[in-house]
Tab-separated table of N, CA and C and ligand atoms in Angstrom:
chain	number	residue	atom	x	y	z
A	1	UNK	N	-10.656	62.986	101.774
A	1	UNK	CA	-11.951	63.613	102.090
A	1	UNK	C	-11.803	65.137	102.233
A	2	UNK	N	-12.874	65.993	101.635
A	2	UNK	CA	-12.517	67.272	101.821
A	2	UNK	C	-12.540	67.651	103.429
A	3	UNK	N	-11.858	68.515	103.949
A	3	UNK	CA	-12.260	69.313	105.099
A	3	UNK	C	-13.032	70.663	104.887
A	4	UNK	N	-13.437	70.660	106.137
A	4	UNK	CA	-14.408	71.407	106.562
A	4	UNK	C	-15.750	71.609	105.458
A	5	UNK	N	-16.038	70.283	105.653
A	5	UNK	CA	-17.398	70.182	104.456
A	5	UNK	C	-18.749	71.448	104.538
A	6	UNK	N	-18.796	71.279	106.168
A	6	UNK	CA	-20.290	71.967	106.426
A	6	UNK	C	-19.729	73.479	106.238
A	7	UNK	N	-18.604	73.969	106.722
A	7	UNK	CA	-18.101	75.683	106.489
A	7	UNK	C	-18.328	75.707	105.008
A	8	UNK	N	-17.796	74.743	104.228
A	8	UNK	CA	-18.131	75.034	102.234
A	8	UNK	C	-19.398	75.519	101.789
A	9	UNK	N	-19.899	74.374	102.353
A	9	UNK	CA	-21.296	74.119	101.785
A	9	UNK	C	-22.304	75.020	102.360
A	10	UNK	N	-22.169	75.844	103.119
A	10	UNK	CA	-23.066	76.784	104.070
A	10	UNK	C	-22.731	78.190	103.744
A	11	UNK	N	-21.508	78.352	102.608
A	11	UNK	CA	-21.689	79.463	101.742
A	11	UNK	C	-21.943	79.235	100.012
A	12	UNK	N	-22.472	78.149	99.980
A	12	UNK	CA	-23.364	78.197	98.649
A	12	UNK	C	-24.804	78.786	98.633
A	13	UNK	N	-25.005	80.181	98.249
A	13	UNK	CA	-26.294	80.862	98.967
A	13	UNK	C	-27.770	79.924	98.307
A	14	UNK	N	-28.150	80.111	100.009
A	14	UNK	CA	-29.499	78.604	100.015
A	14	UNK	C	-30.261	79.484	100.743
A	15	UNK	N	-31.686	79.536	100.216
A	15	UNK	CA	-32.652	79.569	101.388
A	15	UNK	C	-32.986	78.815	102.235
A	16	UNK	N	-33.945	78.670	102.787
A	16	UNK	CA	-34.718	77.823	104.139
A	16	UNK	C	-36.245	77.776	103.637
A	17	UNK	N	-36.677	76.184	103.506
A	17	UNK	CA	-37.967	76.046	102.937
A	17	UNK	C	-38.977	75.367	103.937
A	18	UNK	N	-40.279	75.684	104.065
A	18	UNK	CA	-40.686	74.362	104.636
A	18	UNK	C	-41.605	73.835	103.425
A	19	UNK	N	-41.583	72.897	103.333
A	19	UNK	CA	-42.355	71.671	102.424
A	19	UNK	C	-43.237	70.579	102.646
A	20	UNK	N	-44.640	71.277	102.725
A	20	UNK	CA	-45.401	70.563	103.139
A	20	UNK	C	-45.962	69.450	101.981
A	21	UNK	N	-46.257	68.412	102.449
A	21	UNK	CA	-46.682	67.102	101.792
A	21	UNK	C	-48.134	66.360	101.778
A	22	UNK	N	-48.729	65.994	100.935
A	22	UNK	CA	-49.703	65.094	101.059
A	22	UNK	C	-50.647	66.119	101.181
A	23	UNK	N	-52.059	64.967	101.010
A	23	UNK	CA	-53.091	65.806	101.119
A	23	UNK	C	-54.057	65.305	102.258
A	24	UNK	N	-55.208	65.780	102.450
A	24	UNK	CA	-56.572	65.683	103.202
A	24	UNK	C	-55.662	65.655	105.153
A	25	UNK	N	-56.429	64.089	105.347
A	25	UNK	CA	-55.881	63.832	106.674
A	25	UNK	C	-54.269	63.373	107.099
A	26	UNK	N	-53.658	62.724	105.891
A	26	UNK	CA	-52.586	62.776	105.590
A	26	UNK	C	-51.423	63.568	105.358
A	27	UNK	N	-50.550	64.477	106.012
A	27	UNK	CA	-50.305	65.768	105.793
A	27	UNK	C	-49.090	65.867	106.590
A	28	UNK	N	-48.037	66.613	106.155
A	28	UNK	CA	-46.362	66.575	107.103
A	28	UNK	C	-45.890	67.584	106.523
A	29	UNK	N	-45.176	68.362	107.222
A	29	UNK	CA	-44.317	69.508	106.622
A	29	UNK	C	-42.785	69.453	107.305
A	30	UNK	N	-41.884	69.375	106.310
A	30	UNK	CA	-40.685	69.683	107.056
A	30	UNK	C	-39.643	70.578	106.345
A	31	UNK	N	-38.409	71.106	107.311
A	31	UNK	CA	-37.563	71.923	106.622
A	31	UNK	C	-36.588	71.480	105.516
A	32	UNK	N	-36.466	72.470	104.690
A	32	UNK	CA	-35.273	72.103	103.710
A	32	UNK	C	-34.811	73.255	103.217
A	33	UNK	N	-33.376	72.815	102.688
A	33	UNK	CA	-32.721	73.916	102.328
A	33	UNK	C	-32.282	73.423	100.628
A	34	UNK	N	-32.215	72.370	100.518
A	34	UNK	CA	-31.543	72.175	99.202
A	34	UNK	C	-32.635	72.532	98.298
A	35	UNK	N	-32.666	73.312	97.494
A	35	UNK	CA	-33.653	73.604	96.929
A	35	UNK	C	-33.543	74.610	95.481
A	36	UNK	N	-33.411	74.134	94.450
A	36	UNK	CA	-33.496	75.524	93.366
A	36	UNK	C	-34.528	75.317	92.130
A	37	UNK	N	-34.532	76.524	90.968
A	37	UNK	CA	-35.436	76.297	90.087
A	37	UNK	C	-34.388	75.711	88.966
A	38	UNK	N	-34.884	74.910	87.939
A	38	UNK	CA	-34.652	74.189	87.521
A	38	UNK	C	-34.685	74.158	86.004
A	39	UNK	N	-36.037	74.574	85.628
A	39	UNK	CA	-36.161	75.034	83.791
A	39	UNK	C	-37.342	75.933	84.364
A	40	UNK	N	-36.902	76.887	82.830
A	40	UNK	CA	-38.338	77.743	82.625
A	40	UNK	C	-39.672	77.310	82.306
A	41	UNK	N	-39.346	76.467	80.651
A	41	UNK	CA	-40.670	75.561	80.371
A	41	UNK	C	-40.755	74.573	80.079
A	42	UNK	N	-41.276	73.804	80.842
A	42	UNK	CA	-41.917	74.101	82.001
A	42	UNK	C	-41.533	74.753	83.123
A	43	UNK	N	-41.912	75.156	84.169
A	43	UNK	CA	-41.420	75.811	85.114
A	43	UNK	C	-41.493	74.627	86.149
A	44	UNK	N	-40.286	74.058	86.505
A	44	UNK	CA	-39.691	73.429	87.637
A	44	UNK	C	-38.674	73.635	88.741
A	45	UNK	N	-38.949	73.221	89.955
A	45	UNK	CA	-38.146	73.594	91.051
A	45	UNK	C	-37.644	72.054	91.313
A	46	UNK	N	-36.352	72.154	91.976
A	46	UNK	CA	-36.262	70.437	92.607
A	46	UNK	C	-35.766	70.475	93.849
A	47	UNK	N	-35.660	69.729	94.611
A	47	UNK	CA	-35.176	69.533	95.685
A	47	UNK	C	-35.017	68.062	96.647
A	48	UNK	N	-33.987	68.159	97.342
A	48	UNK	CA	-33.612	67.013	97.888
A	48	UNK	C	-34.096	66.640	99.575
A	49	UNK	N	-34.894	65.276	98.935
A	49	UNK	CA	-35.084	64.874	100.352
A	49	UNK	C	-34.327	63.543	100.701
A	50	UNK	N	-34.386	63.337	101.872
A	50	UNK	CA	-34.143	62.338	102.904
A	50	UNK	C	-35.399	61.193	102.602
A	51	UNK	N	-34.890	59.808	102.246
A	51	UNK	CA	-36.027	59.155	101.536
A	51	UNK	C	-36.303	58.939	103.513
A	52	UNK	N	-35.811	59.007	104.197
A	52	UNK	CA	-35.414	58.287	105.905
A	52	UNK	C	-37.235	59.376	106.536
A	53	UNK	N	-37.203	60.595	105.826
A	53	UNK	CA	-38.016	61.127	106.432
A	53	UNK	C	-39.573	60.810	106.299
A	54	UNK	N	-40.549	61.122	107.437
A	54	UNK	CA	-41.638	61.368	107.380
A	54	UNK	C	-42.495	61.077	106.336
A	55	UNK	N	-41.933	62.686	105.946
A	55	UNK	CA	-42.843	63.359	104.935
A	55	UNK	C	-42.529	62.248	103.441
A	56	UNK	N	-41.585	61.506	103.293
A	56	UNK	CA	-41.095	61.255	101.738
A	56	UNK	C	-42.330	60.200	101.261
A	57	UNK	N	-42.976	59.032	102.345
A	57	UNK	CA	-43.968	58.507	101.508
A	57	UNK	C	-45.154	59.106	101.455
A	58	UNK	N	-45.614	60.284	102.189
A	58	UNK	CA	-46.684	60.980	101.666
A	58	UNK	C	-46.708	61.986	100.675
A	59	UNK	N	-45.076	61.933	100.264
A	59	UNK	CA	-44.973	62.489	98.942
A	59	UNK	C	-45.386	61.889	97.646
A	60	UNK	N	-44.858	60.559	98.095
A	60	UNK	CA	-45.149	59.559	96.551
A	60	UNK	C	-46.057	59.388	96.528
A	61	UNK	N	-47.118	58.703	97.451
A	61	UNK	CA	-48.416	58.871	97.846
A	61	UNK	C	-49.215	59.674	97.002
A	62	UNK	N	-48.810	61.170	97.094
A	62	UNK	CA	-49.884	62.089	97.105
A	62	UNK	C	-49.674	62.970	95.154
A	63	UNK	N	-48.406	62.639	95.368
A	63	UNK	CA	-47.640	63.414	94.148
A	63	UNK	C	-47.686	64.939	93.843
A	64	UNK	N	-47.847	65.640	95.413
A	64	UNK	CA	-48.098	67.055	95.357
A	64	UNK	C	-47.151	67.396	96.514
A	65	UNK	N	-47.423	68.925	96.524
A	65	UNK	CA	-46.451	69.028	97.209
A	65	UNK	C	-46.980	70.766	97.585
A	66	UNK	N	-46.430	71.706	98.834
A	66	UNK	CA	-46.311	72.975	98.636
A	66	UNK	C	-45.164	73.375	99.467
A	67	UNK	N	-44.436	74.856	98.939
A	67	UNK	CA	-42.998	74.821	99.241
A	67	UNK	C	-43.081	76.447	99.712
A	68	UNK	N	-43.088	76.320	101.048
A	68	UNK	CA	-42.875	77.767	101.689
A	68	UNK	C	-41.875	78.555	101.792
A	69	UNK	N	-41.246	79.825	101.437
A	69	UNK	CA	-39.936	80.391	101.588
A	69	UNK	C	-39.959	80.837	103.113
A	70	UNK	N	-38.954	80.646	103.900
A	70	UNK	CA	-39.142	81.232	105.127
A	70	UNK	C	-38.463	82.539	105.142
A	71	UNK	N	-39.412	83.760	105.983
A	71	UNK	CA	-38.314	84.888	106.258
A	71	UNK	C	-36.878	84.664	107.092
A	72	UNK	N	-36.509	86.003	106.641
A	72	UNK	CA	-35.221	86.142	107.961
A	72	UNK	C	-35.086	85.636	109.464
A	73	UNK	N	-36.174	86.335	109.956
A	73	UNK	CA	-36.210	85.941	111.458
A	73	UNK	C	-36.935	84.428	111.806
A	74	UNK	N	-37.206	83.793	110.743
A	74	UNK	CA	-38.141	82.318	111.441
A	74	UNK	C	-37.355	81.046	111.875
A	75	UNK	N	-36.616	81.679	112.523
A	75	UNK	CA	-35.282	80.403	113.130
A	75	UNK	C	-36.017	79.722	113.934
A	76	UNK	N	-37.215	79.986	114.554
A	76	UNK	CA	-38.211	78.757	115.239
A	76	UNK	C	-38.726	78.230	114.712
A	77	UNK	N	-38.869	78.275	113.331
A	77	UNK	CA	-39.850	77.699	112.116
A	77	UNK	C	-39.241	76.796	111.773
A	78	UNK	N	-38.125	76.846	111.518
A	78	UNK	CA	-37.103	76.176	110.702
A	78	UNK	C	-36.950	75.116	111.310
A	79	UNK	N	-36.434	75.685	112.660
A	79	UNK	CA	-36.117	74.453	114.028
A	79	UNK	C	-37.027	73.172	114.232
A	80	UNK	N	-38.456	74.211	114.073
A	80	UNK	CA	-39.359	73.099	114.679
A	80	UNK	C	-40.056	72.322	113.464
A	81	UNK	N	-39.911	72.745	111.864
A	81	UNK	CA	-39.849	71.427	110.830
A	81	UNK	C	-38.878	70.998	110.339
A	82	UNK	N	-37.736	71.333	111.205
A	82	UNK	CA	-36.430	70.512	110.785
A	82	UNK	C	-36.100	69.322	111.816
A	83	UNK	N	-37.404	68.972	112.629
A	83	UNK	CA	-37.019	67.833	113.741
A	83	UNK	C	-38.331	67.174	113.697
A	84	UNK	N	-38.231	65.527	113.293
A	84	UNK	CA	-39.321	64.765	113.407
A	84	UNK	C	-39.878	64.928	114.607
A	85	UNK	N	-41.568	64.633	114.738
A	85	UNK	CA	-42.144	64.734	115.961
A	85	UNK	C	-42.648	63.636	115.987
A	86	UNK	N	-42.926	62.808	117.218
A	86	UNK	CA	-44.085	62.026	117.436
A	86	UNK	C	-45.585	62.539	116.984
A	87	UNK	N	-45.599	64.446	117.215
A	87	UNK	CA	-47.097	64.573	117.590
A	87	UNK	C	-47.021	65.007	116.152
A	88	UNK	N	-48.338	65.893	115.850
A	88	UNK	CA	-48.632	66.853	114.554
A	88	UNK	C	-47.932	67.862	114.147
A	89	UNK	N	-46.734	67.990	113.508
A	89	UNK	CA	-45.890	69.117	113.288
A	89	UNK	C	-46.603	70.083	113.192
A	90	UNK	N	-48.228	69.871	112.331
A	90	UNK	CA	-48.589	71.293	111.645
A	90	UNK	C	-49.361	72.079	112.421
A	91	UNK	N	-49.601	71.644	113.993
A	91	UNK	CA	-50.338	72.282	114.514
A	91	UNK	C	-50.241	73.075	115.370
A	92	UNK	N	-50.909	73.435	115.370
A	92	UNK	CA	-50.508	75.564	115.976
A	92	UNK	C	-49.975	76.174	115.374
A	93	UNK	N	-49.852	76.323	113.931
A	93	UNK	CA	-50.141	76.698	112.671
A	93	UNK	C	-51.105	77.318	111.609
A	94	UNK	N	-50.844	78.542	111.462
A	94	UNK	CA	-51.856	79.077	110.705
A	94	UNK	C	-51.576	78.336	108.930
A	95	UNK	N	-52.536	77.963	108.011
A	95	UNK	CA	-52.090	77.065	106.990
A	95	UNK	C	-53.174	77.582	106.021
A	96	UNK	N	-52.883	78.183	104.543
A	96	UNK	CA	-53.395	78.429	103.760
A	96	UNK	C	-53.991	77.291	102.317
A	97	UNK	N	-55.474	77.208	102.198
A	97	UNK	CA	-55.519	76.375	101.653
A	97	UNK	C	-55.032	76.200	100.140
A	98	UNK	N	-54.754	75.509	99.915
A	98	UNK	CA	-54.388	75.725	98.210
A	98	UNK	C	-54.803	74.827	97.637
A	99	UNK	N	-54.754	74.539	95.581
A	99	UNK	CA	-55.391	73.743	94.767
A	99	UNK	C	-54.976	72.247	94.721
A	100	UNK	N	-54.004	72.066	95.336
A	100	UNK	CA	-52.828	71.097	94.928
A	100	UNK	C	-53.756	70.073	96.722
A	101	UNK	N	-54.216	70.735	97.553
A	101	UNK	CA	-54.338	69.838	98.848
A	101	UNK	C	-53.487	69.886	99.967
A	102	UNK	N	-51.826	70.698	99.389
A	102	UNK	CA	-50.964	70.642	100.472
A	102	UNK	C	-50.735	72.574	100.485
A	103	UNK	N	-51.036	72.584	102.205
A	103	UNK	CA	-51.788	73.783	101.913
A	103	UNK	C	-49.949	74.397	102.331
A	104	UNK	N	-50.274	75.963	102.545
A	104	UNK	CA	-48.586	76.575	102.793
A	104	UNK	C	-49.158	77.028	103.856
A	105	UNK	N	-47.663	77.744	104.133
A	105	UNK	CA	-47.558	78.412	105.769
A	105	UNK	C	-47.422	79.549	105.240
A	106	UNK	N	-49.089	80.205	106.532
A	106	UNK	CA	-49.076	81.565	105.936
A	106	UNK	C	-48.288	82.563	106.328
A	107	UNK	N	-47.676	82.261	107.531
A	107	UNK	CA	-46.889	82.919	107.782
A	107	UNK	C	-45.318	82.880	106.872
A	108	UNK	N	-45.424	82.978	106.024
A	108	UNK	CA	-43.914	82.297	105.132
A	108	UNK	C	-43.871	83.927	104.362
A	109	UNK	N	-42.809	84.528	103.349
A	109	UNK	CA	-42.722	85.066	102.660
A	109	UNK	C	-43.035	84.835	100.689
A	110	UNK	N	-43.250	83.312	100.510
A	110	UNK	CA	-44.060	83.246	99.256
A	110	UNK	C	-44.329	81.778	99.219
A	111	UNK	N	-45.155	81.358	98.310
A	111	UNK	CA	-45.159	79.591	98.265
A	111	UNK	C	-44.961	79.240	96.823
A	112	UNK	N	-44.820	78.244	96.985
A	112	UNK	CA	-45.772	77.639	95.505
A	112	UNK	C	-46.258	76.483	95.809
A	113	UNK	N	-47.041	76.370	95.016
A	113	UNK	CA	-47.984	74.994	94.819
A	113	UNK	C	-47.025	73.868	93.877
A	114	UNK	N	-46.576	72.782	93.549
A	114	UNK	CA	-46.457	71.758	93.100
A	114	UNK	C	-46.872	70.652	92.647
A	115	UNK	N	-46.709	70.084	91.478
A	115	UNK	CA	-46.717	68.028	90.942
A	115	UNK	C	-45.357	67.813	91.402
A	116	UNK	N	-45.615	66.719	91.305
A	116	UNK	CA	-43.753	65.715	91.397
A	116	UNK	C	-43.916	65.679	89.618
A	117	UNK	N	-42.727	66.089	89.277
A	117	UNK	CA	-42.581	65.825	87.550
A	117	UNK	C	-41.895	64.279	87.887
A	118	UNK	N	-40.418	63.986	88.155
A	118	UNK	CA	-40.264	62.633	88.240
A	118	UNK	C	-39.194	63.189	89.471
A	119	UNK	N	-38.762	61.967	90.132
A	119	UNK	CA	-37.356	61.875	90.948
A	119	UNK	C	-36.261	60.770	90.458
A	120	UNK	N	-35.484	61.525	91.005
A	120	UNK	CA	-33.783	61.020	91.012
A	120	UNK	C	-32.877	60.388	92.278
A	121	UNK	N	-32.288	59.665	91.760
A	121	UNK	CA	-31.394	59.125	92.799
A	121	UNK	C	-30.280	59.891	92.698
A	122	UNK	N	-30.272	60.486	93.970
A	122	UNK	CA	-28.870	61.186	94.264
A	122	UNK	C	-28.203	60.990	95.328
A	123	UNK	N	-27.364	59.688	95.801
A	123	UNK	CA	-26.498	59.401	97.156
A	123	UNK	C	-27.861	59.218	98.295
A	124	UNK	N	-27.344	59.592	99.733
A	124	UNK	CA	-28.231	59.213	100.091
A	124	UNK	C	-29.794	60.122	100.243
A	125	UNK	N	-29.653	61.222	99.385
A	125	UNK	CA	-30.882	61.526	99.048
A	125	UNK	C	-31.917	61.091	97.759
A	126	UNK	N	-33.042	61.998	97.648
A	126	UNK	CA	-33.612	61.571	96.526
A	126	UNK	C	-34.045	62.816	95.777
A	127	UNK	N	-33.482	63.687	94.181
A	127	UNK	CA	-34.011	64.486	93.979
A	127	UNK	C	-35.120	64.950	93.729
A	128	UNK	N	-36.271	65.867	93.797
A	128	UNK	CA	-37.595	65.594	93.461
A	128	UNK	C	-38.074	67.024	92.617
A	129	UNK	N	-38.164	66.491	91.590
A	129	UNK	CA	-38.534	67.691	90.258
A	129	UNK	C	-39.767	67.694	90.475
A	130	UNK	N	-40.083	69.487	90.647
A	130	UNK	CA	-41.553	69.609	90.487
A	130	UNK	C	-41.959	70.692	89.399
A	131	UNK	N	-43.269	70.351	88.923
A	131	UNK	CA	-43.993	71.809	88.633
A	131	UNK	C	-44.667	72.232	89.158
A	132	UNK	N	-44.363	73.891	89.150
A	132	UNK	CA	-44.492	74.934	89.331
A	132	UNK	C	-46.149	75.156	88.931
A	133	UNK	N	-47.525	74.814	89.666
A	133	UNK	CA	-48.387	75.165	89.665
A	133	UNK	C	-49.306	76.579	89.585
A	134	UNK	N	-48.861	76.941	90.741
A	134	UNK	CA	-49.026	78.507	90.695
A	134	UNK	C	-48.189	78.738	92.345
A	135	UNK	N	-48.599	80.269	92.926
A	135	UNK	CA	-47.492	80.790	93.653
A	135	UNK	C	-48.442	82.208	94.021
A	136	UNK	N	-47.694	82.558	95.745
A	136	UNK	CA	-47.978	83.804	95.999
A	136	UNK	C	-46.600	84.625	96.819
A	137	UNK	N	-46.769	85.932	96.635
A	137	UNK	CA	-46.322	86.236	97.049
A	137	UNK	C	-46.508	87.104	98.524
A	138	UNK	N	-46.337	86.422	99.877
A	138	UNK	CA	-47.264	86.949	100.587
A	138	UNK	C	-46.395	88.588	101.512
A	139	UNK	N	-44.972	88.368	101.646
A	139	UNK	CA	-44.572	89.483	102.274
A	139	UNK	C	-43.005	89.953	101.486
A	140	UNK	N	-42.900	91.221	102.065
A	140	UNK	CA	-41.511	91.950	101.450
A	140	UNK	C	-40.115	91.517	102.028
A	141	UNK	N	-40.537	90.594	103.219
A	141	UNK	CA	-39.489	90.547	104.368
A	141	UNK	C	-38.403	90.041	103.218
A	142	UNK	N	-36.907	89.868	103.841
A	142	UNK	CA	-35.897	89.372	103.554
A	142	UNK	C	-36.258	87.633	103.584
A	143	UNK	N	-35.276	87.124	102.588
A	143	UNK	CA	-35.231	85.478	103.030
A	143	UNK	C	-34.697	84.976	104.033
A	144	UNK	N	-34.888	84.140	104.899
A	144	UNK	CA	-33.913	83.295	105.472
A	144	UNK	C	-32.648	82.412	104.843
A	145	UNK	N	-31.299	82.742	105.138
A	145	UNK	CA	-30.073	82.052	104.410
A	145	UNK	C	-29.991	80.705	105.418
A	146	UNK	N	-29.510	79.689	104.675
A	146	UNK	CA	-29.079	78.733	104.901
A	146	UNK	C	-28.286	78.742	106.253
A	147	UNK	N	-27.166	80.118	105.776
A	147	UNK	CA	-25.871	80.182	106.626
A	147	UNK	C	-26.066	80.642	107.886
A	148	UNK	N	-27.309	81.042	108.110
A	148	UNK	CA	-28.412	81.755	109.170
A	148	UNK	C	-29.007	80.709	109.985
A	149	UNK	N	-28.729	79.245	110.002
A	149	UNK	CA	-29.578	78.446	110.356
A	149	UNK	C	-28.282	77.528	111.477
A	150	UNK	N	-27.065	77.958	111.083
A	150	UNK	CA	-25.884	77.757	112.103
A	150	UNK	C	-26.171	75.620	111.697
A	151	UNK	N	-25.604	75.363	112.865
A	151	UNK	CA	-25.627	73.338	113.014
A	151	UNK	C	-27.086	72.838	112.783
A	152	UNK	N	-28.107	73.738	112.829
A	152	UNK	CA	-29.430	73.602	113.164
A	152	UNK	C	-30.191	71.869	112.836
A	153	UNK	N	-29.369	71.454	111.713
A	153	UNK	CA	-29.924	70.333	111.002
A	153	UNK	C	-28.859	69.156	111.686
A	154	UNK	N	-28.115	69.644	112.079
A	154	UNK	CA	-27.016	68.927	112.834
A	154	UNK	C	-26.167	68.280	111.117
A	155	UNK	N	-25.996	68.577	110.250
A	155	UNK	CA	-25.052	68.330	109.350
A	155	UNK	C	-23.814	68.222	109.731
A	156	UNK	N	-23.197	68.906	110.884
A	156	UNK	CA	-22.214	68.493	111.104
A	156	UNK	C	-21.094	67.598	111.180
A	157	UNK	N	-22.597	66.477	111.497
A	157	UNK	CA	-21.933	65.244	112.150
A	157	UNK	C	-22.354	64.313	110.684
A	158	UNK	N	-22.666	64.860	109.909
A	158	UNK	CA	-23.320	63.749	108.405
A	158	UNK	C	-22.237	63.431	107.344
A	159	UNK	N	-21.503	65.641	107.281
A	159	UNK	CA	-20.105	64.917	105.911
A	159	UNK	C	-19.643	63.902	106.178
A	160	UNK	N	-18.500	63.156	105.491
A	160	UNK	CA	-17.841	61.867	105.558
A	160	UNK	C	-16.717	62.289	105.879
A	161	UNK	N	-16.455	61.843	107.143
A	161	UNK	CA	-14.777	62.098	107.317
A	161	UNK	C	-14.193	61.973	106.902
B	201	FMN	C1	-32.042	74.228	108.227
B	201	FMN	C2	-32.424	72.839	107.830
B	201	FMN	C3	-32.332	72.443	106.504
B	201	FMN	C4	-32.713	71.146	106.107
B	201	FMN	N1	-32.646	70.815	104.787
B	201	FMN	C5	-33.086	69.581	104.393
B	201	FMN	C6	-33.138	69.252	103.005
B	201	FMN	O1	-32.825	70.067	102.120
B	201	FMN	N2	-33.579	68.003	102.678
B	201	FMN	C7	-33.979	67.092	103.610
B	201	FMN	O2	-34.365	65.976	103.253
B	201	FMN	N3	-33.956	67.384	104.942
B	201	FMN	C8	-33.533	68.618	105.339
B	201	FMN	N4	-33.537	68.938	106.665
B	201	FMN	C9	-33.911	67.921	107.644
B	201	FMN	C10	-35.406	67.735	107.820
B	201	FMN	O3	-36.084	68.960	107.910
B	201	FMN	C11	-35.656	66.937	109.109
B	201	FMN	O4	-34.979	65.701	109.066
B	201	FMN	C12	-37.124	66.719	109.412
B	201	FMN	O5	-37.221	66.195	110.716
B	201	FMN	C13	-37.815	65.758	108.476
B	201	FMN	O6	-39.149	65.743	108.901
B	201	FMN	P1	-40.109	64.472	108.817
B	201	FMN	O7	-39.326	63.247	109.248
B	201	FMN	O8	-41.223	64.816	109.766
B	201	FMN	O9	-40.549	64.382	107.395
B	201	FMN	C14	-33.171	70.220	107.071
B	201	FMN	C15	-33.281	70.616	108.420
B	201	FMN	C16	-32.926	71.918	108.793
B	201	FMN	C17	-33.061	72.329	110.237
C-alpha cells in the first residue's frame, strides 16, 4: 500500500467546489474537490461523487447540476457543505437563480450551469460527466486549493492502509 496517501494526493493542484443538485423543492449542495474539465467539444467537466451522499439521488433524479468555484478564504463554506446535515444545508445562503433549476452560490468566485452527459464507475466513487451549459464569472478573488482545506473531509482516515 502506498504511504502517506493523503500528503500525495493533496499536492495534485485541486480546487474546492460546491455542487449544488436538483431542482425546485428538491435541492442539496455539497463540497467537492475532485473535479476537472474534460473535452472542449463539447465542453465537459467531470467529477467524483460519493454515490453514499445526499445529494447523489437528486442528481440522477434531476440530471442537472450547478458547480461553484470557492474563493481563497471560504474555509467555512467548504466546511459547512462538506458535512451532511439533518437540517437545510442551503439556508442562510444567498443563491443565484439559474436555467438549469440548480441555482449557484453567489457568493462563490464563478459557476457553471450543467446536464449529466453520462456517469462512470470508478471504485468507491461515481464519475459524473457534465455539460458545460453556460457560466459566470462573478469575482477576481484567488481560488481555494485543495491543500488549503487541511483533514477537512477527514480523508485521512479513508486511504487503504
Ligand atoms: C474539502 C472537501 C472536499 C470534498 N471533496 C469531495 C468530492 O470530490 N467528492 C465527494 O463525493 N465528496 C467530497 N467531499 C465530501 C462531501 O462534501 C461530504 O460528504 C458531504 O457531506 C456530502 O453532502 P450530502 O451528503 O449532503 O450530499 C469533500 C468534502 C470536503 C470538506
Amino acid at each position: 500500500m502506498i504511504k502517506n496517501a493523503q500528503n500525495l494526493m493533496q499536492h495534485i493542484t485541486q480546487g474546492v467546489y460546491v455542487i449544488s443538485v436538483g431542482q425546485g423543492q428538491q435541492q442539496n449542495a455539497f463540497t467537492a474537490a475532485w473535479l476537472m474539465q474534460v473535452s472542449f467539444q463539447p465542453l465537459l467537466i467531470c467529477f467524483s461523487i460519493n454515490p453514499q451522499h445526499h445529494s447523489y439521488p437528486l442528481l440522477k433524479q434531476s440530471s442537472v447540476c450547478c458547480i461553484s468555484i470557492l474563493k481563497h478564504d471560504q474555509l467555512l463554506e467548504a466546511d459547512h457543505f462538506g458535512h451532511s446535515s439533518p437540517t437545510d444545508k442551503m439556508q442562510g445562503y444567498n443563491w443565484i437563480q439559474t436555467e438549469t433549476g440548480s441555482p449557484a452560490l453567489a457568493d462563490s468566485l464563478a459557476y457553471f450551469t450543467c446536464r449529466v452527459d453520462h456517469y462512470t464507475d470508478a471504485g468507491d466513487h461515481q464519475l459524473v460527466v457534465c455539460e458545460v451549459l453556460n457560466g459566470t464569472v462573478l469575482s477576481d478573488a484567488p481560488p481555494m486549493l485543495y491543500s488549503d482545506t487541511g483533514d477537512m473531509d477527514g480523508s485521512s482516515a479513508l486511504y487503504g492502509k
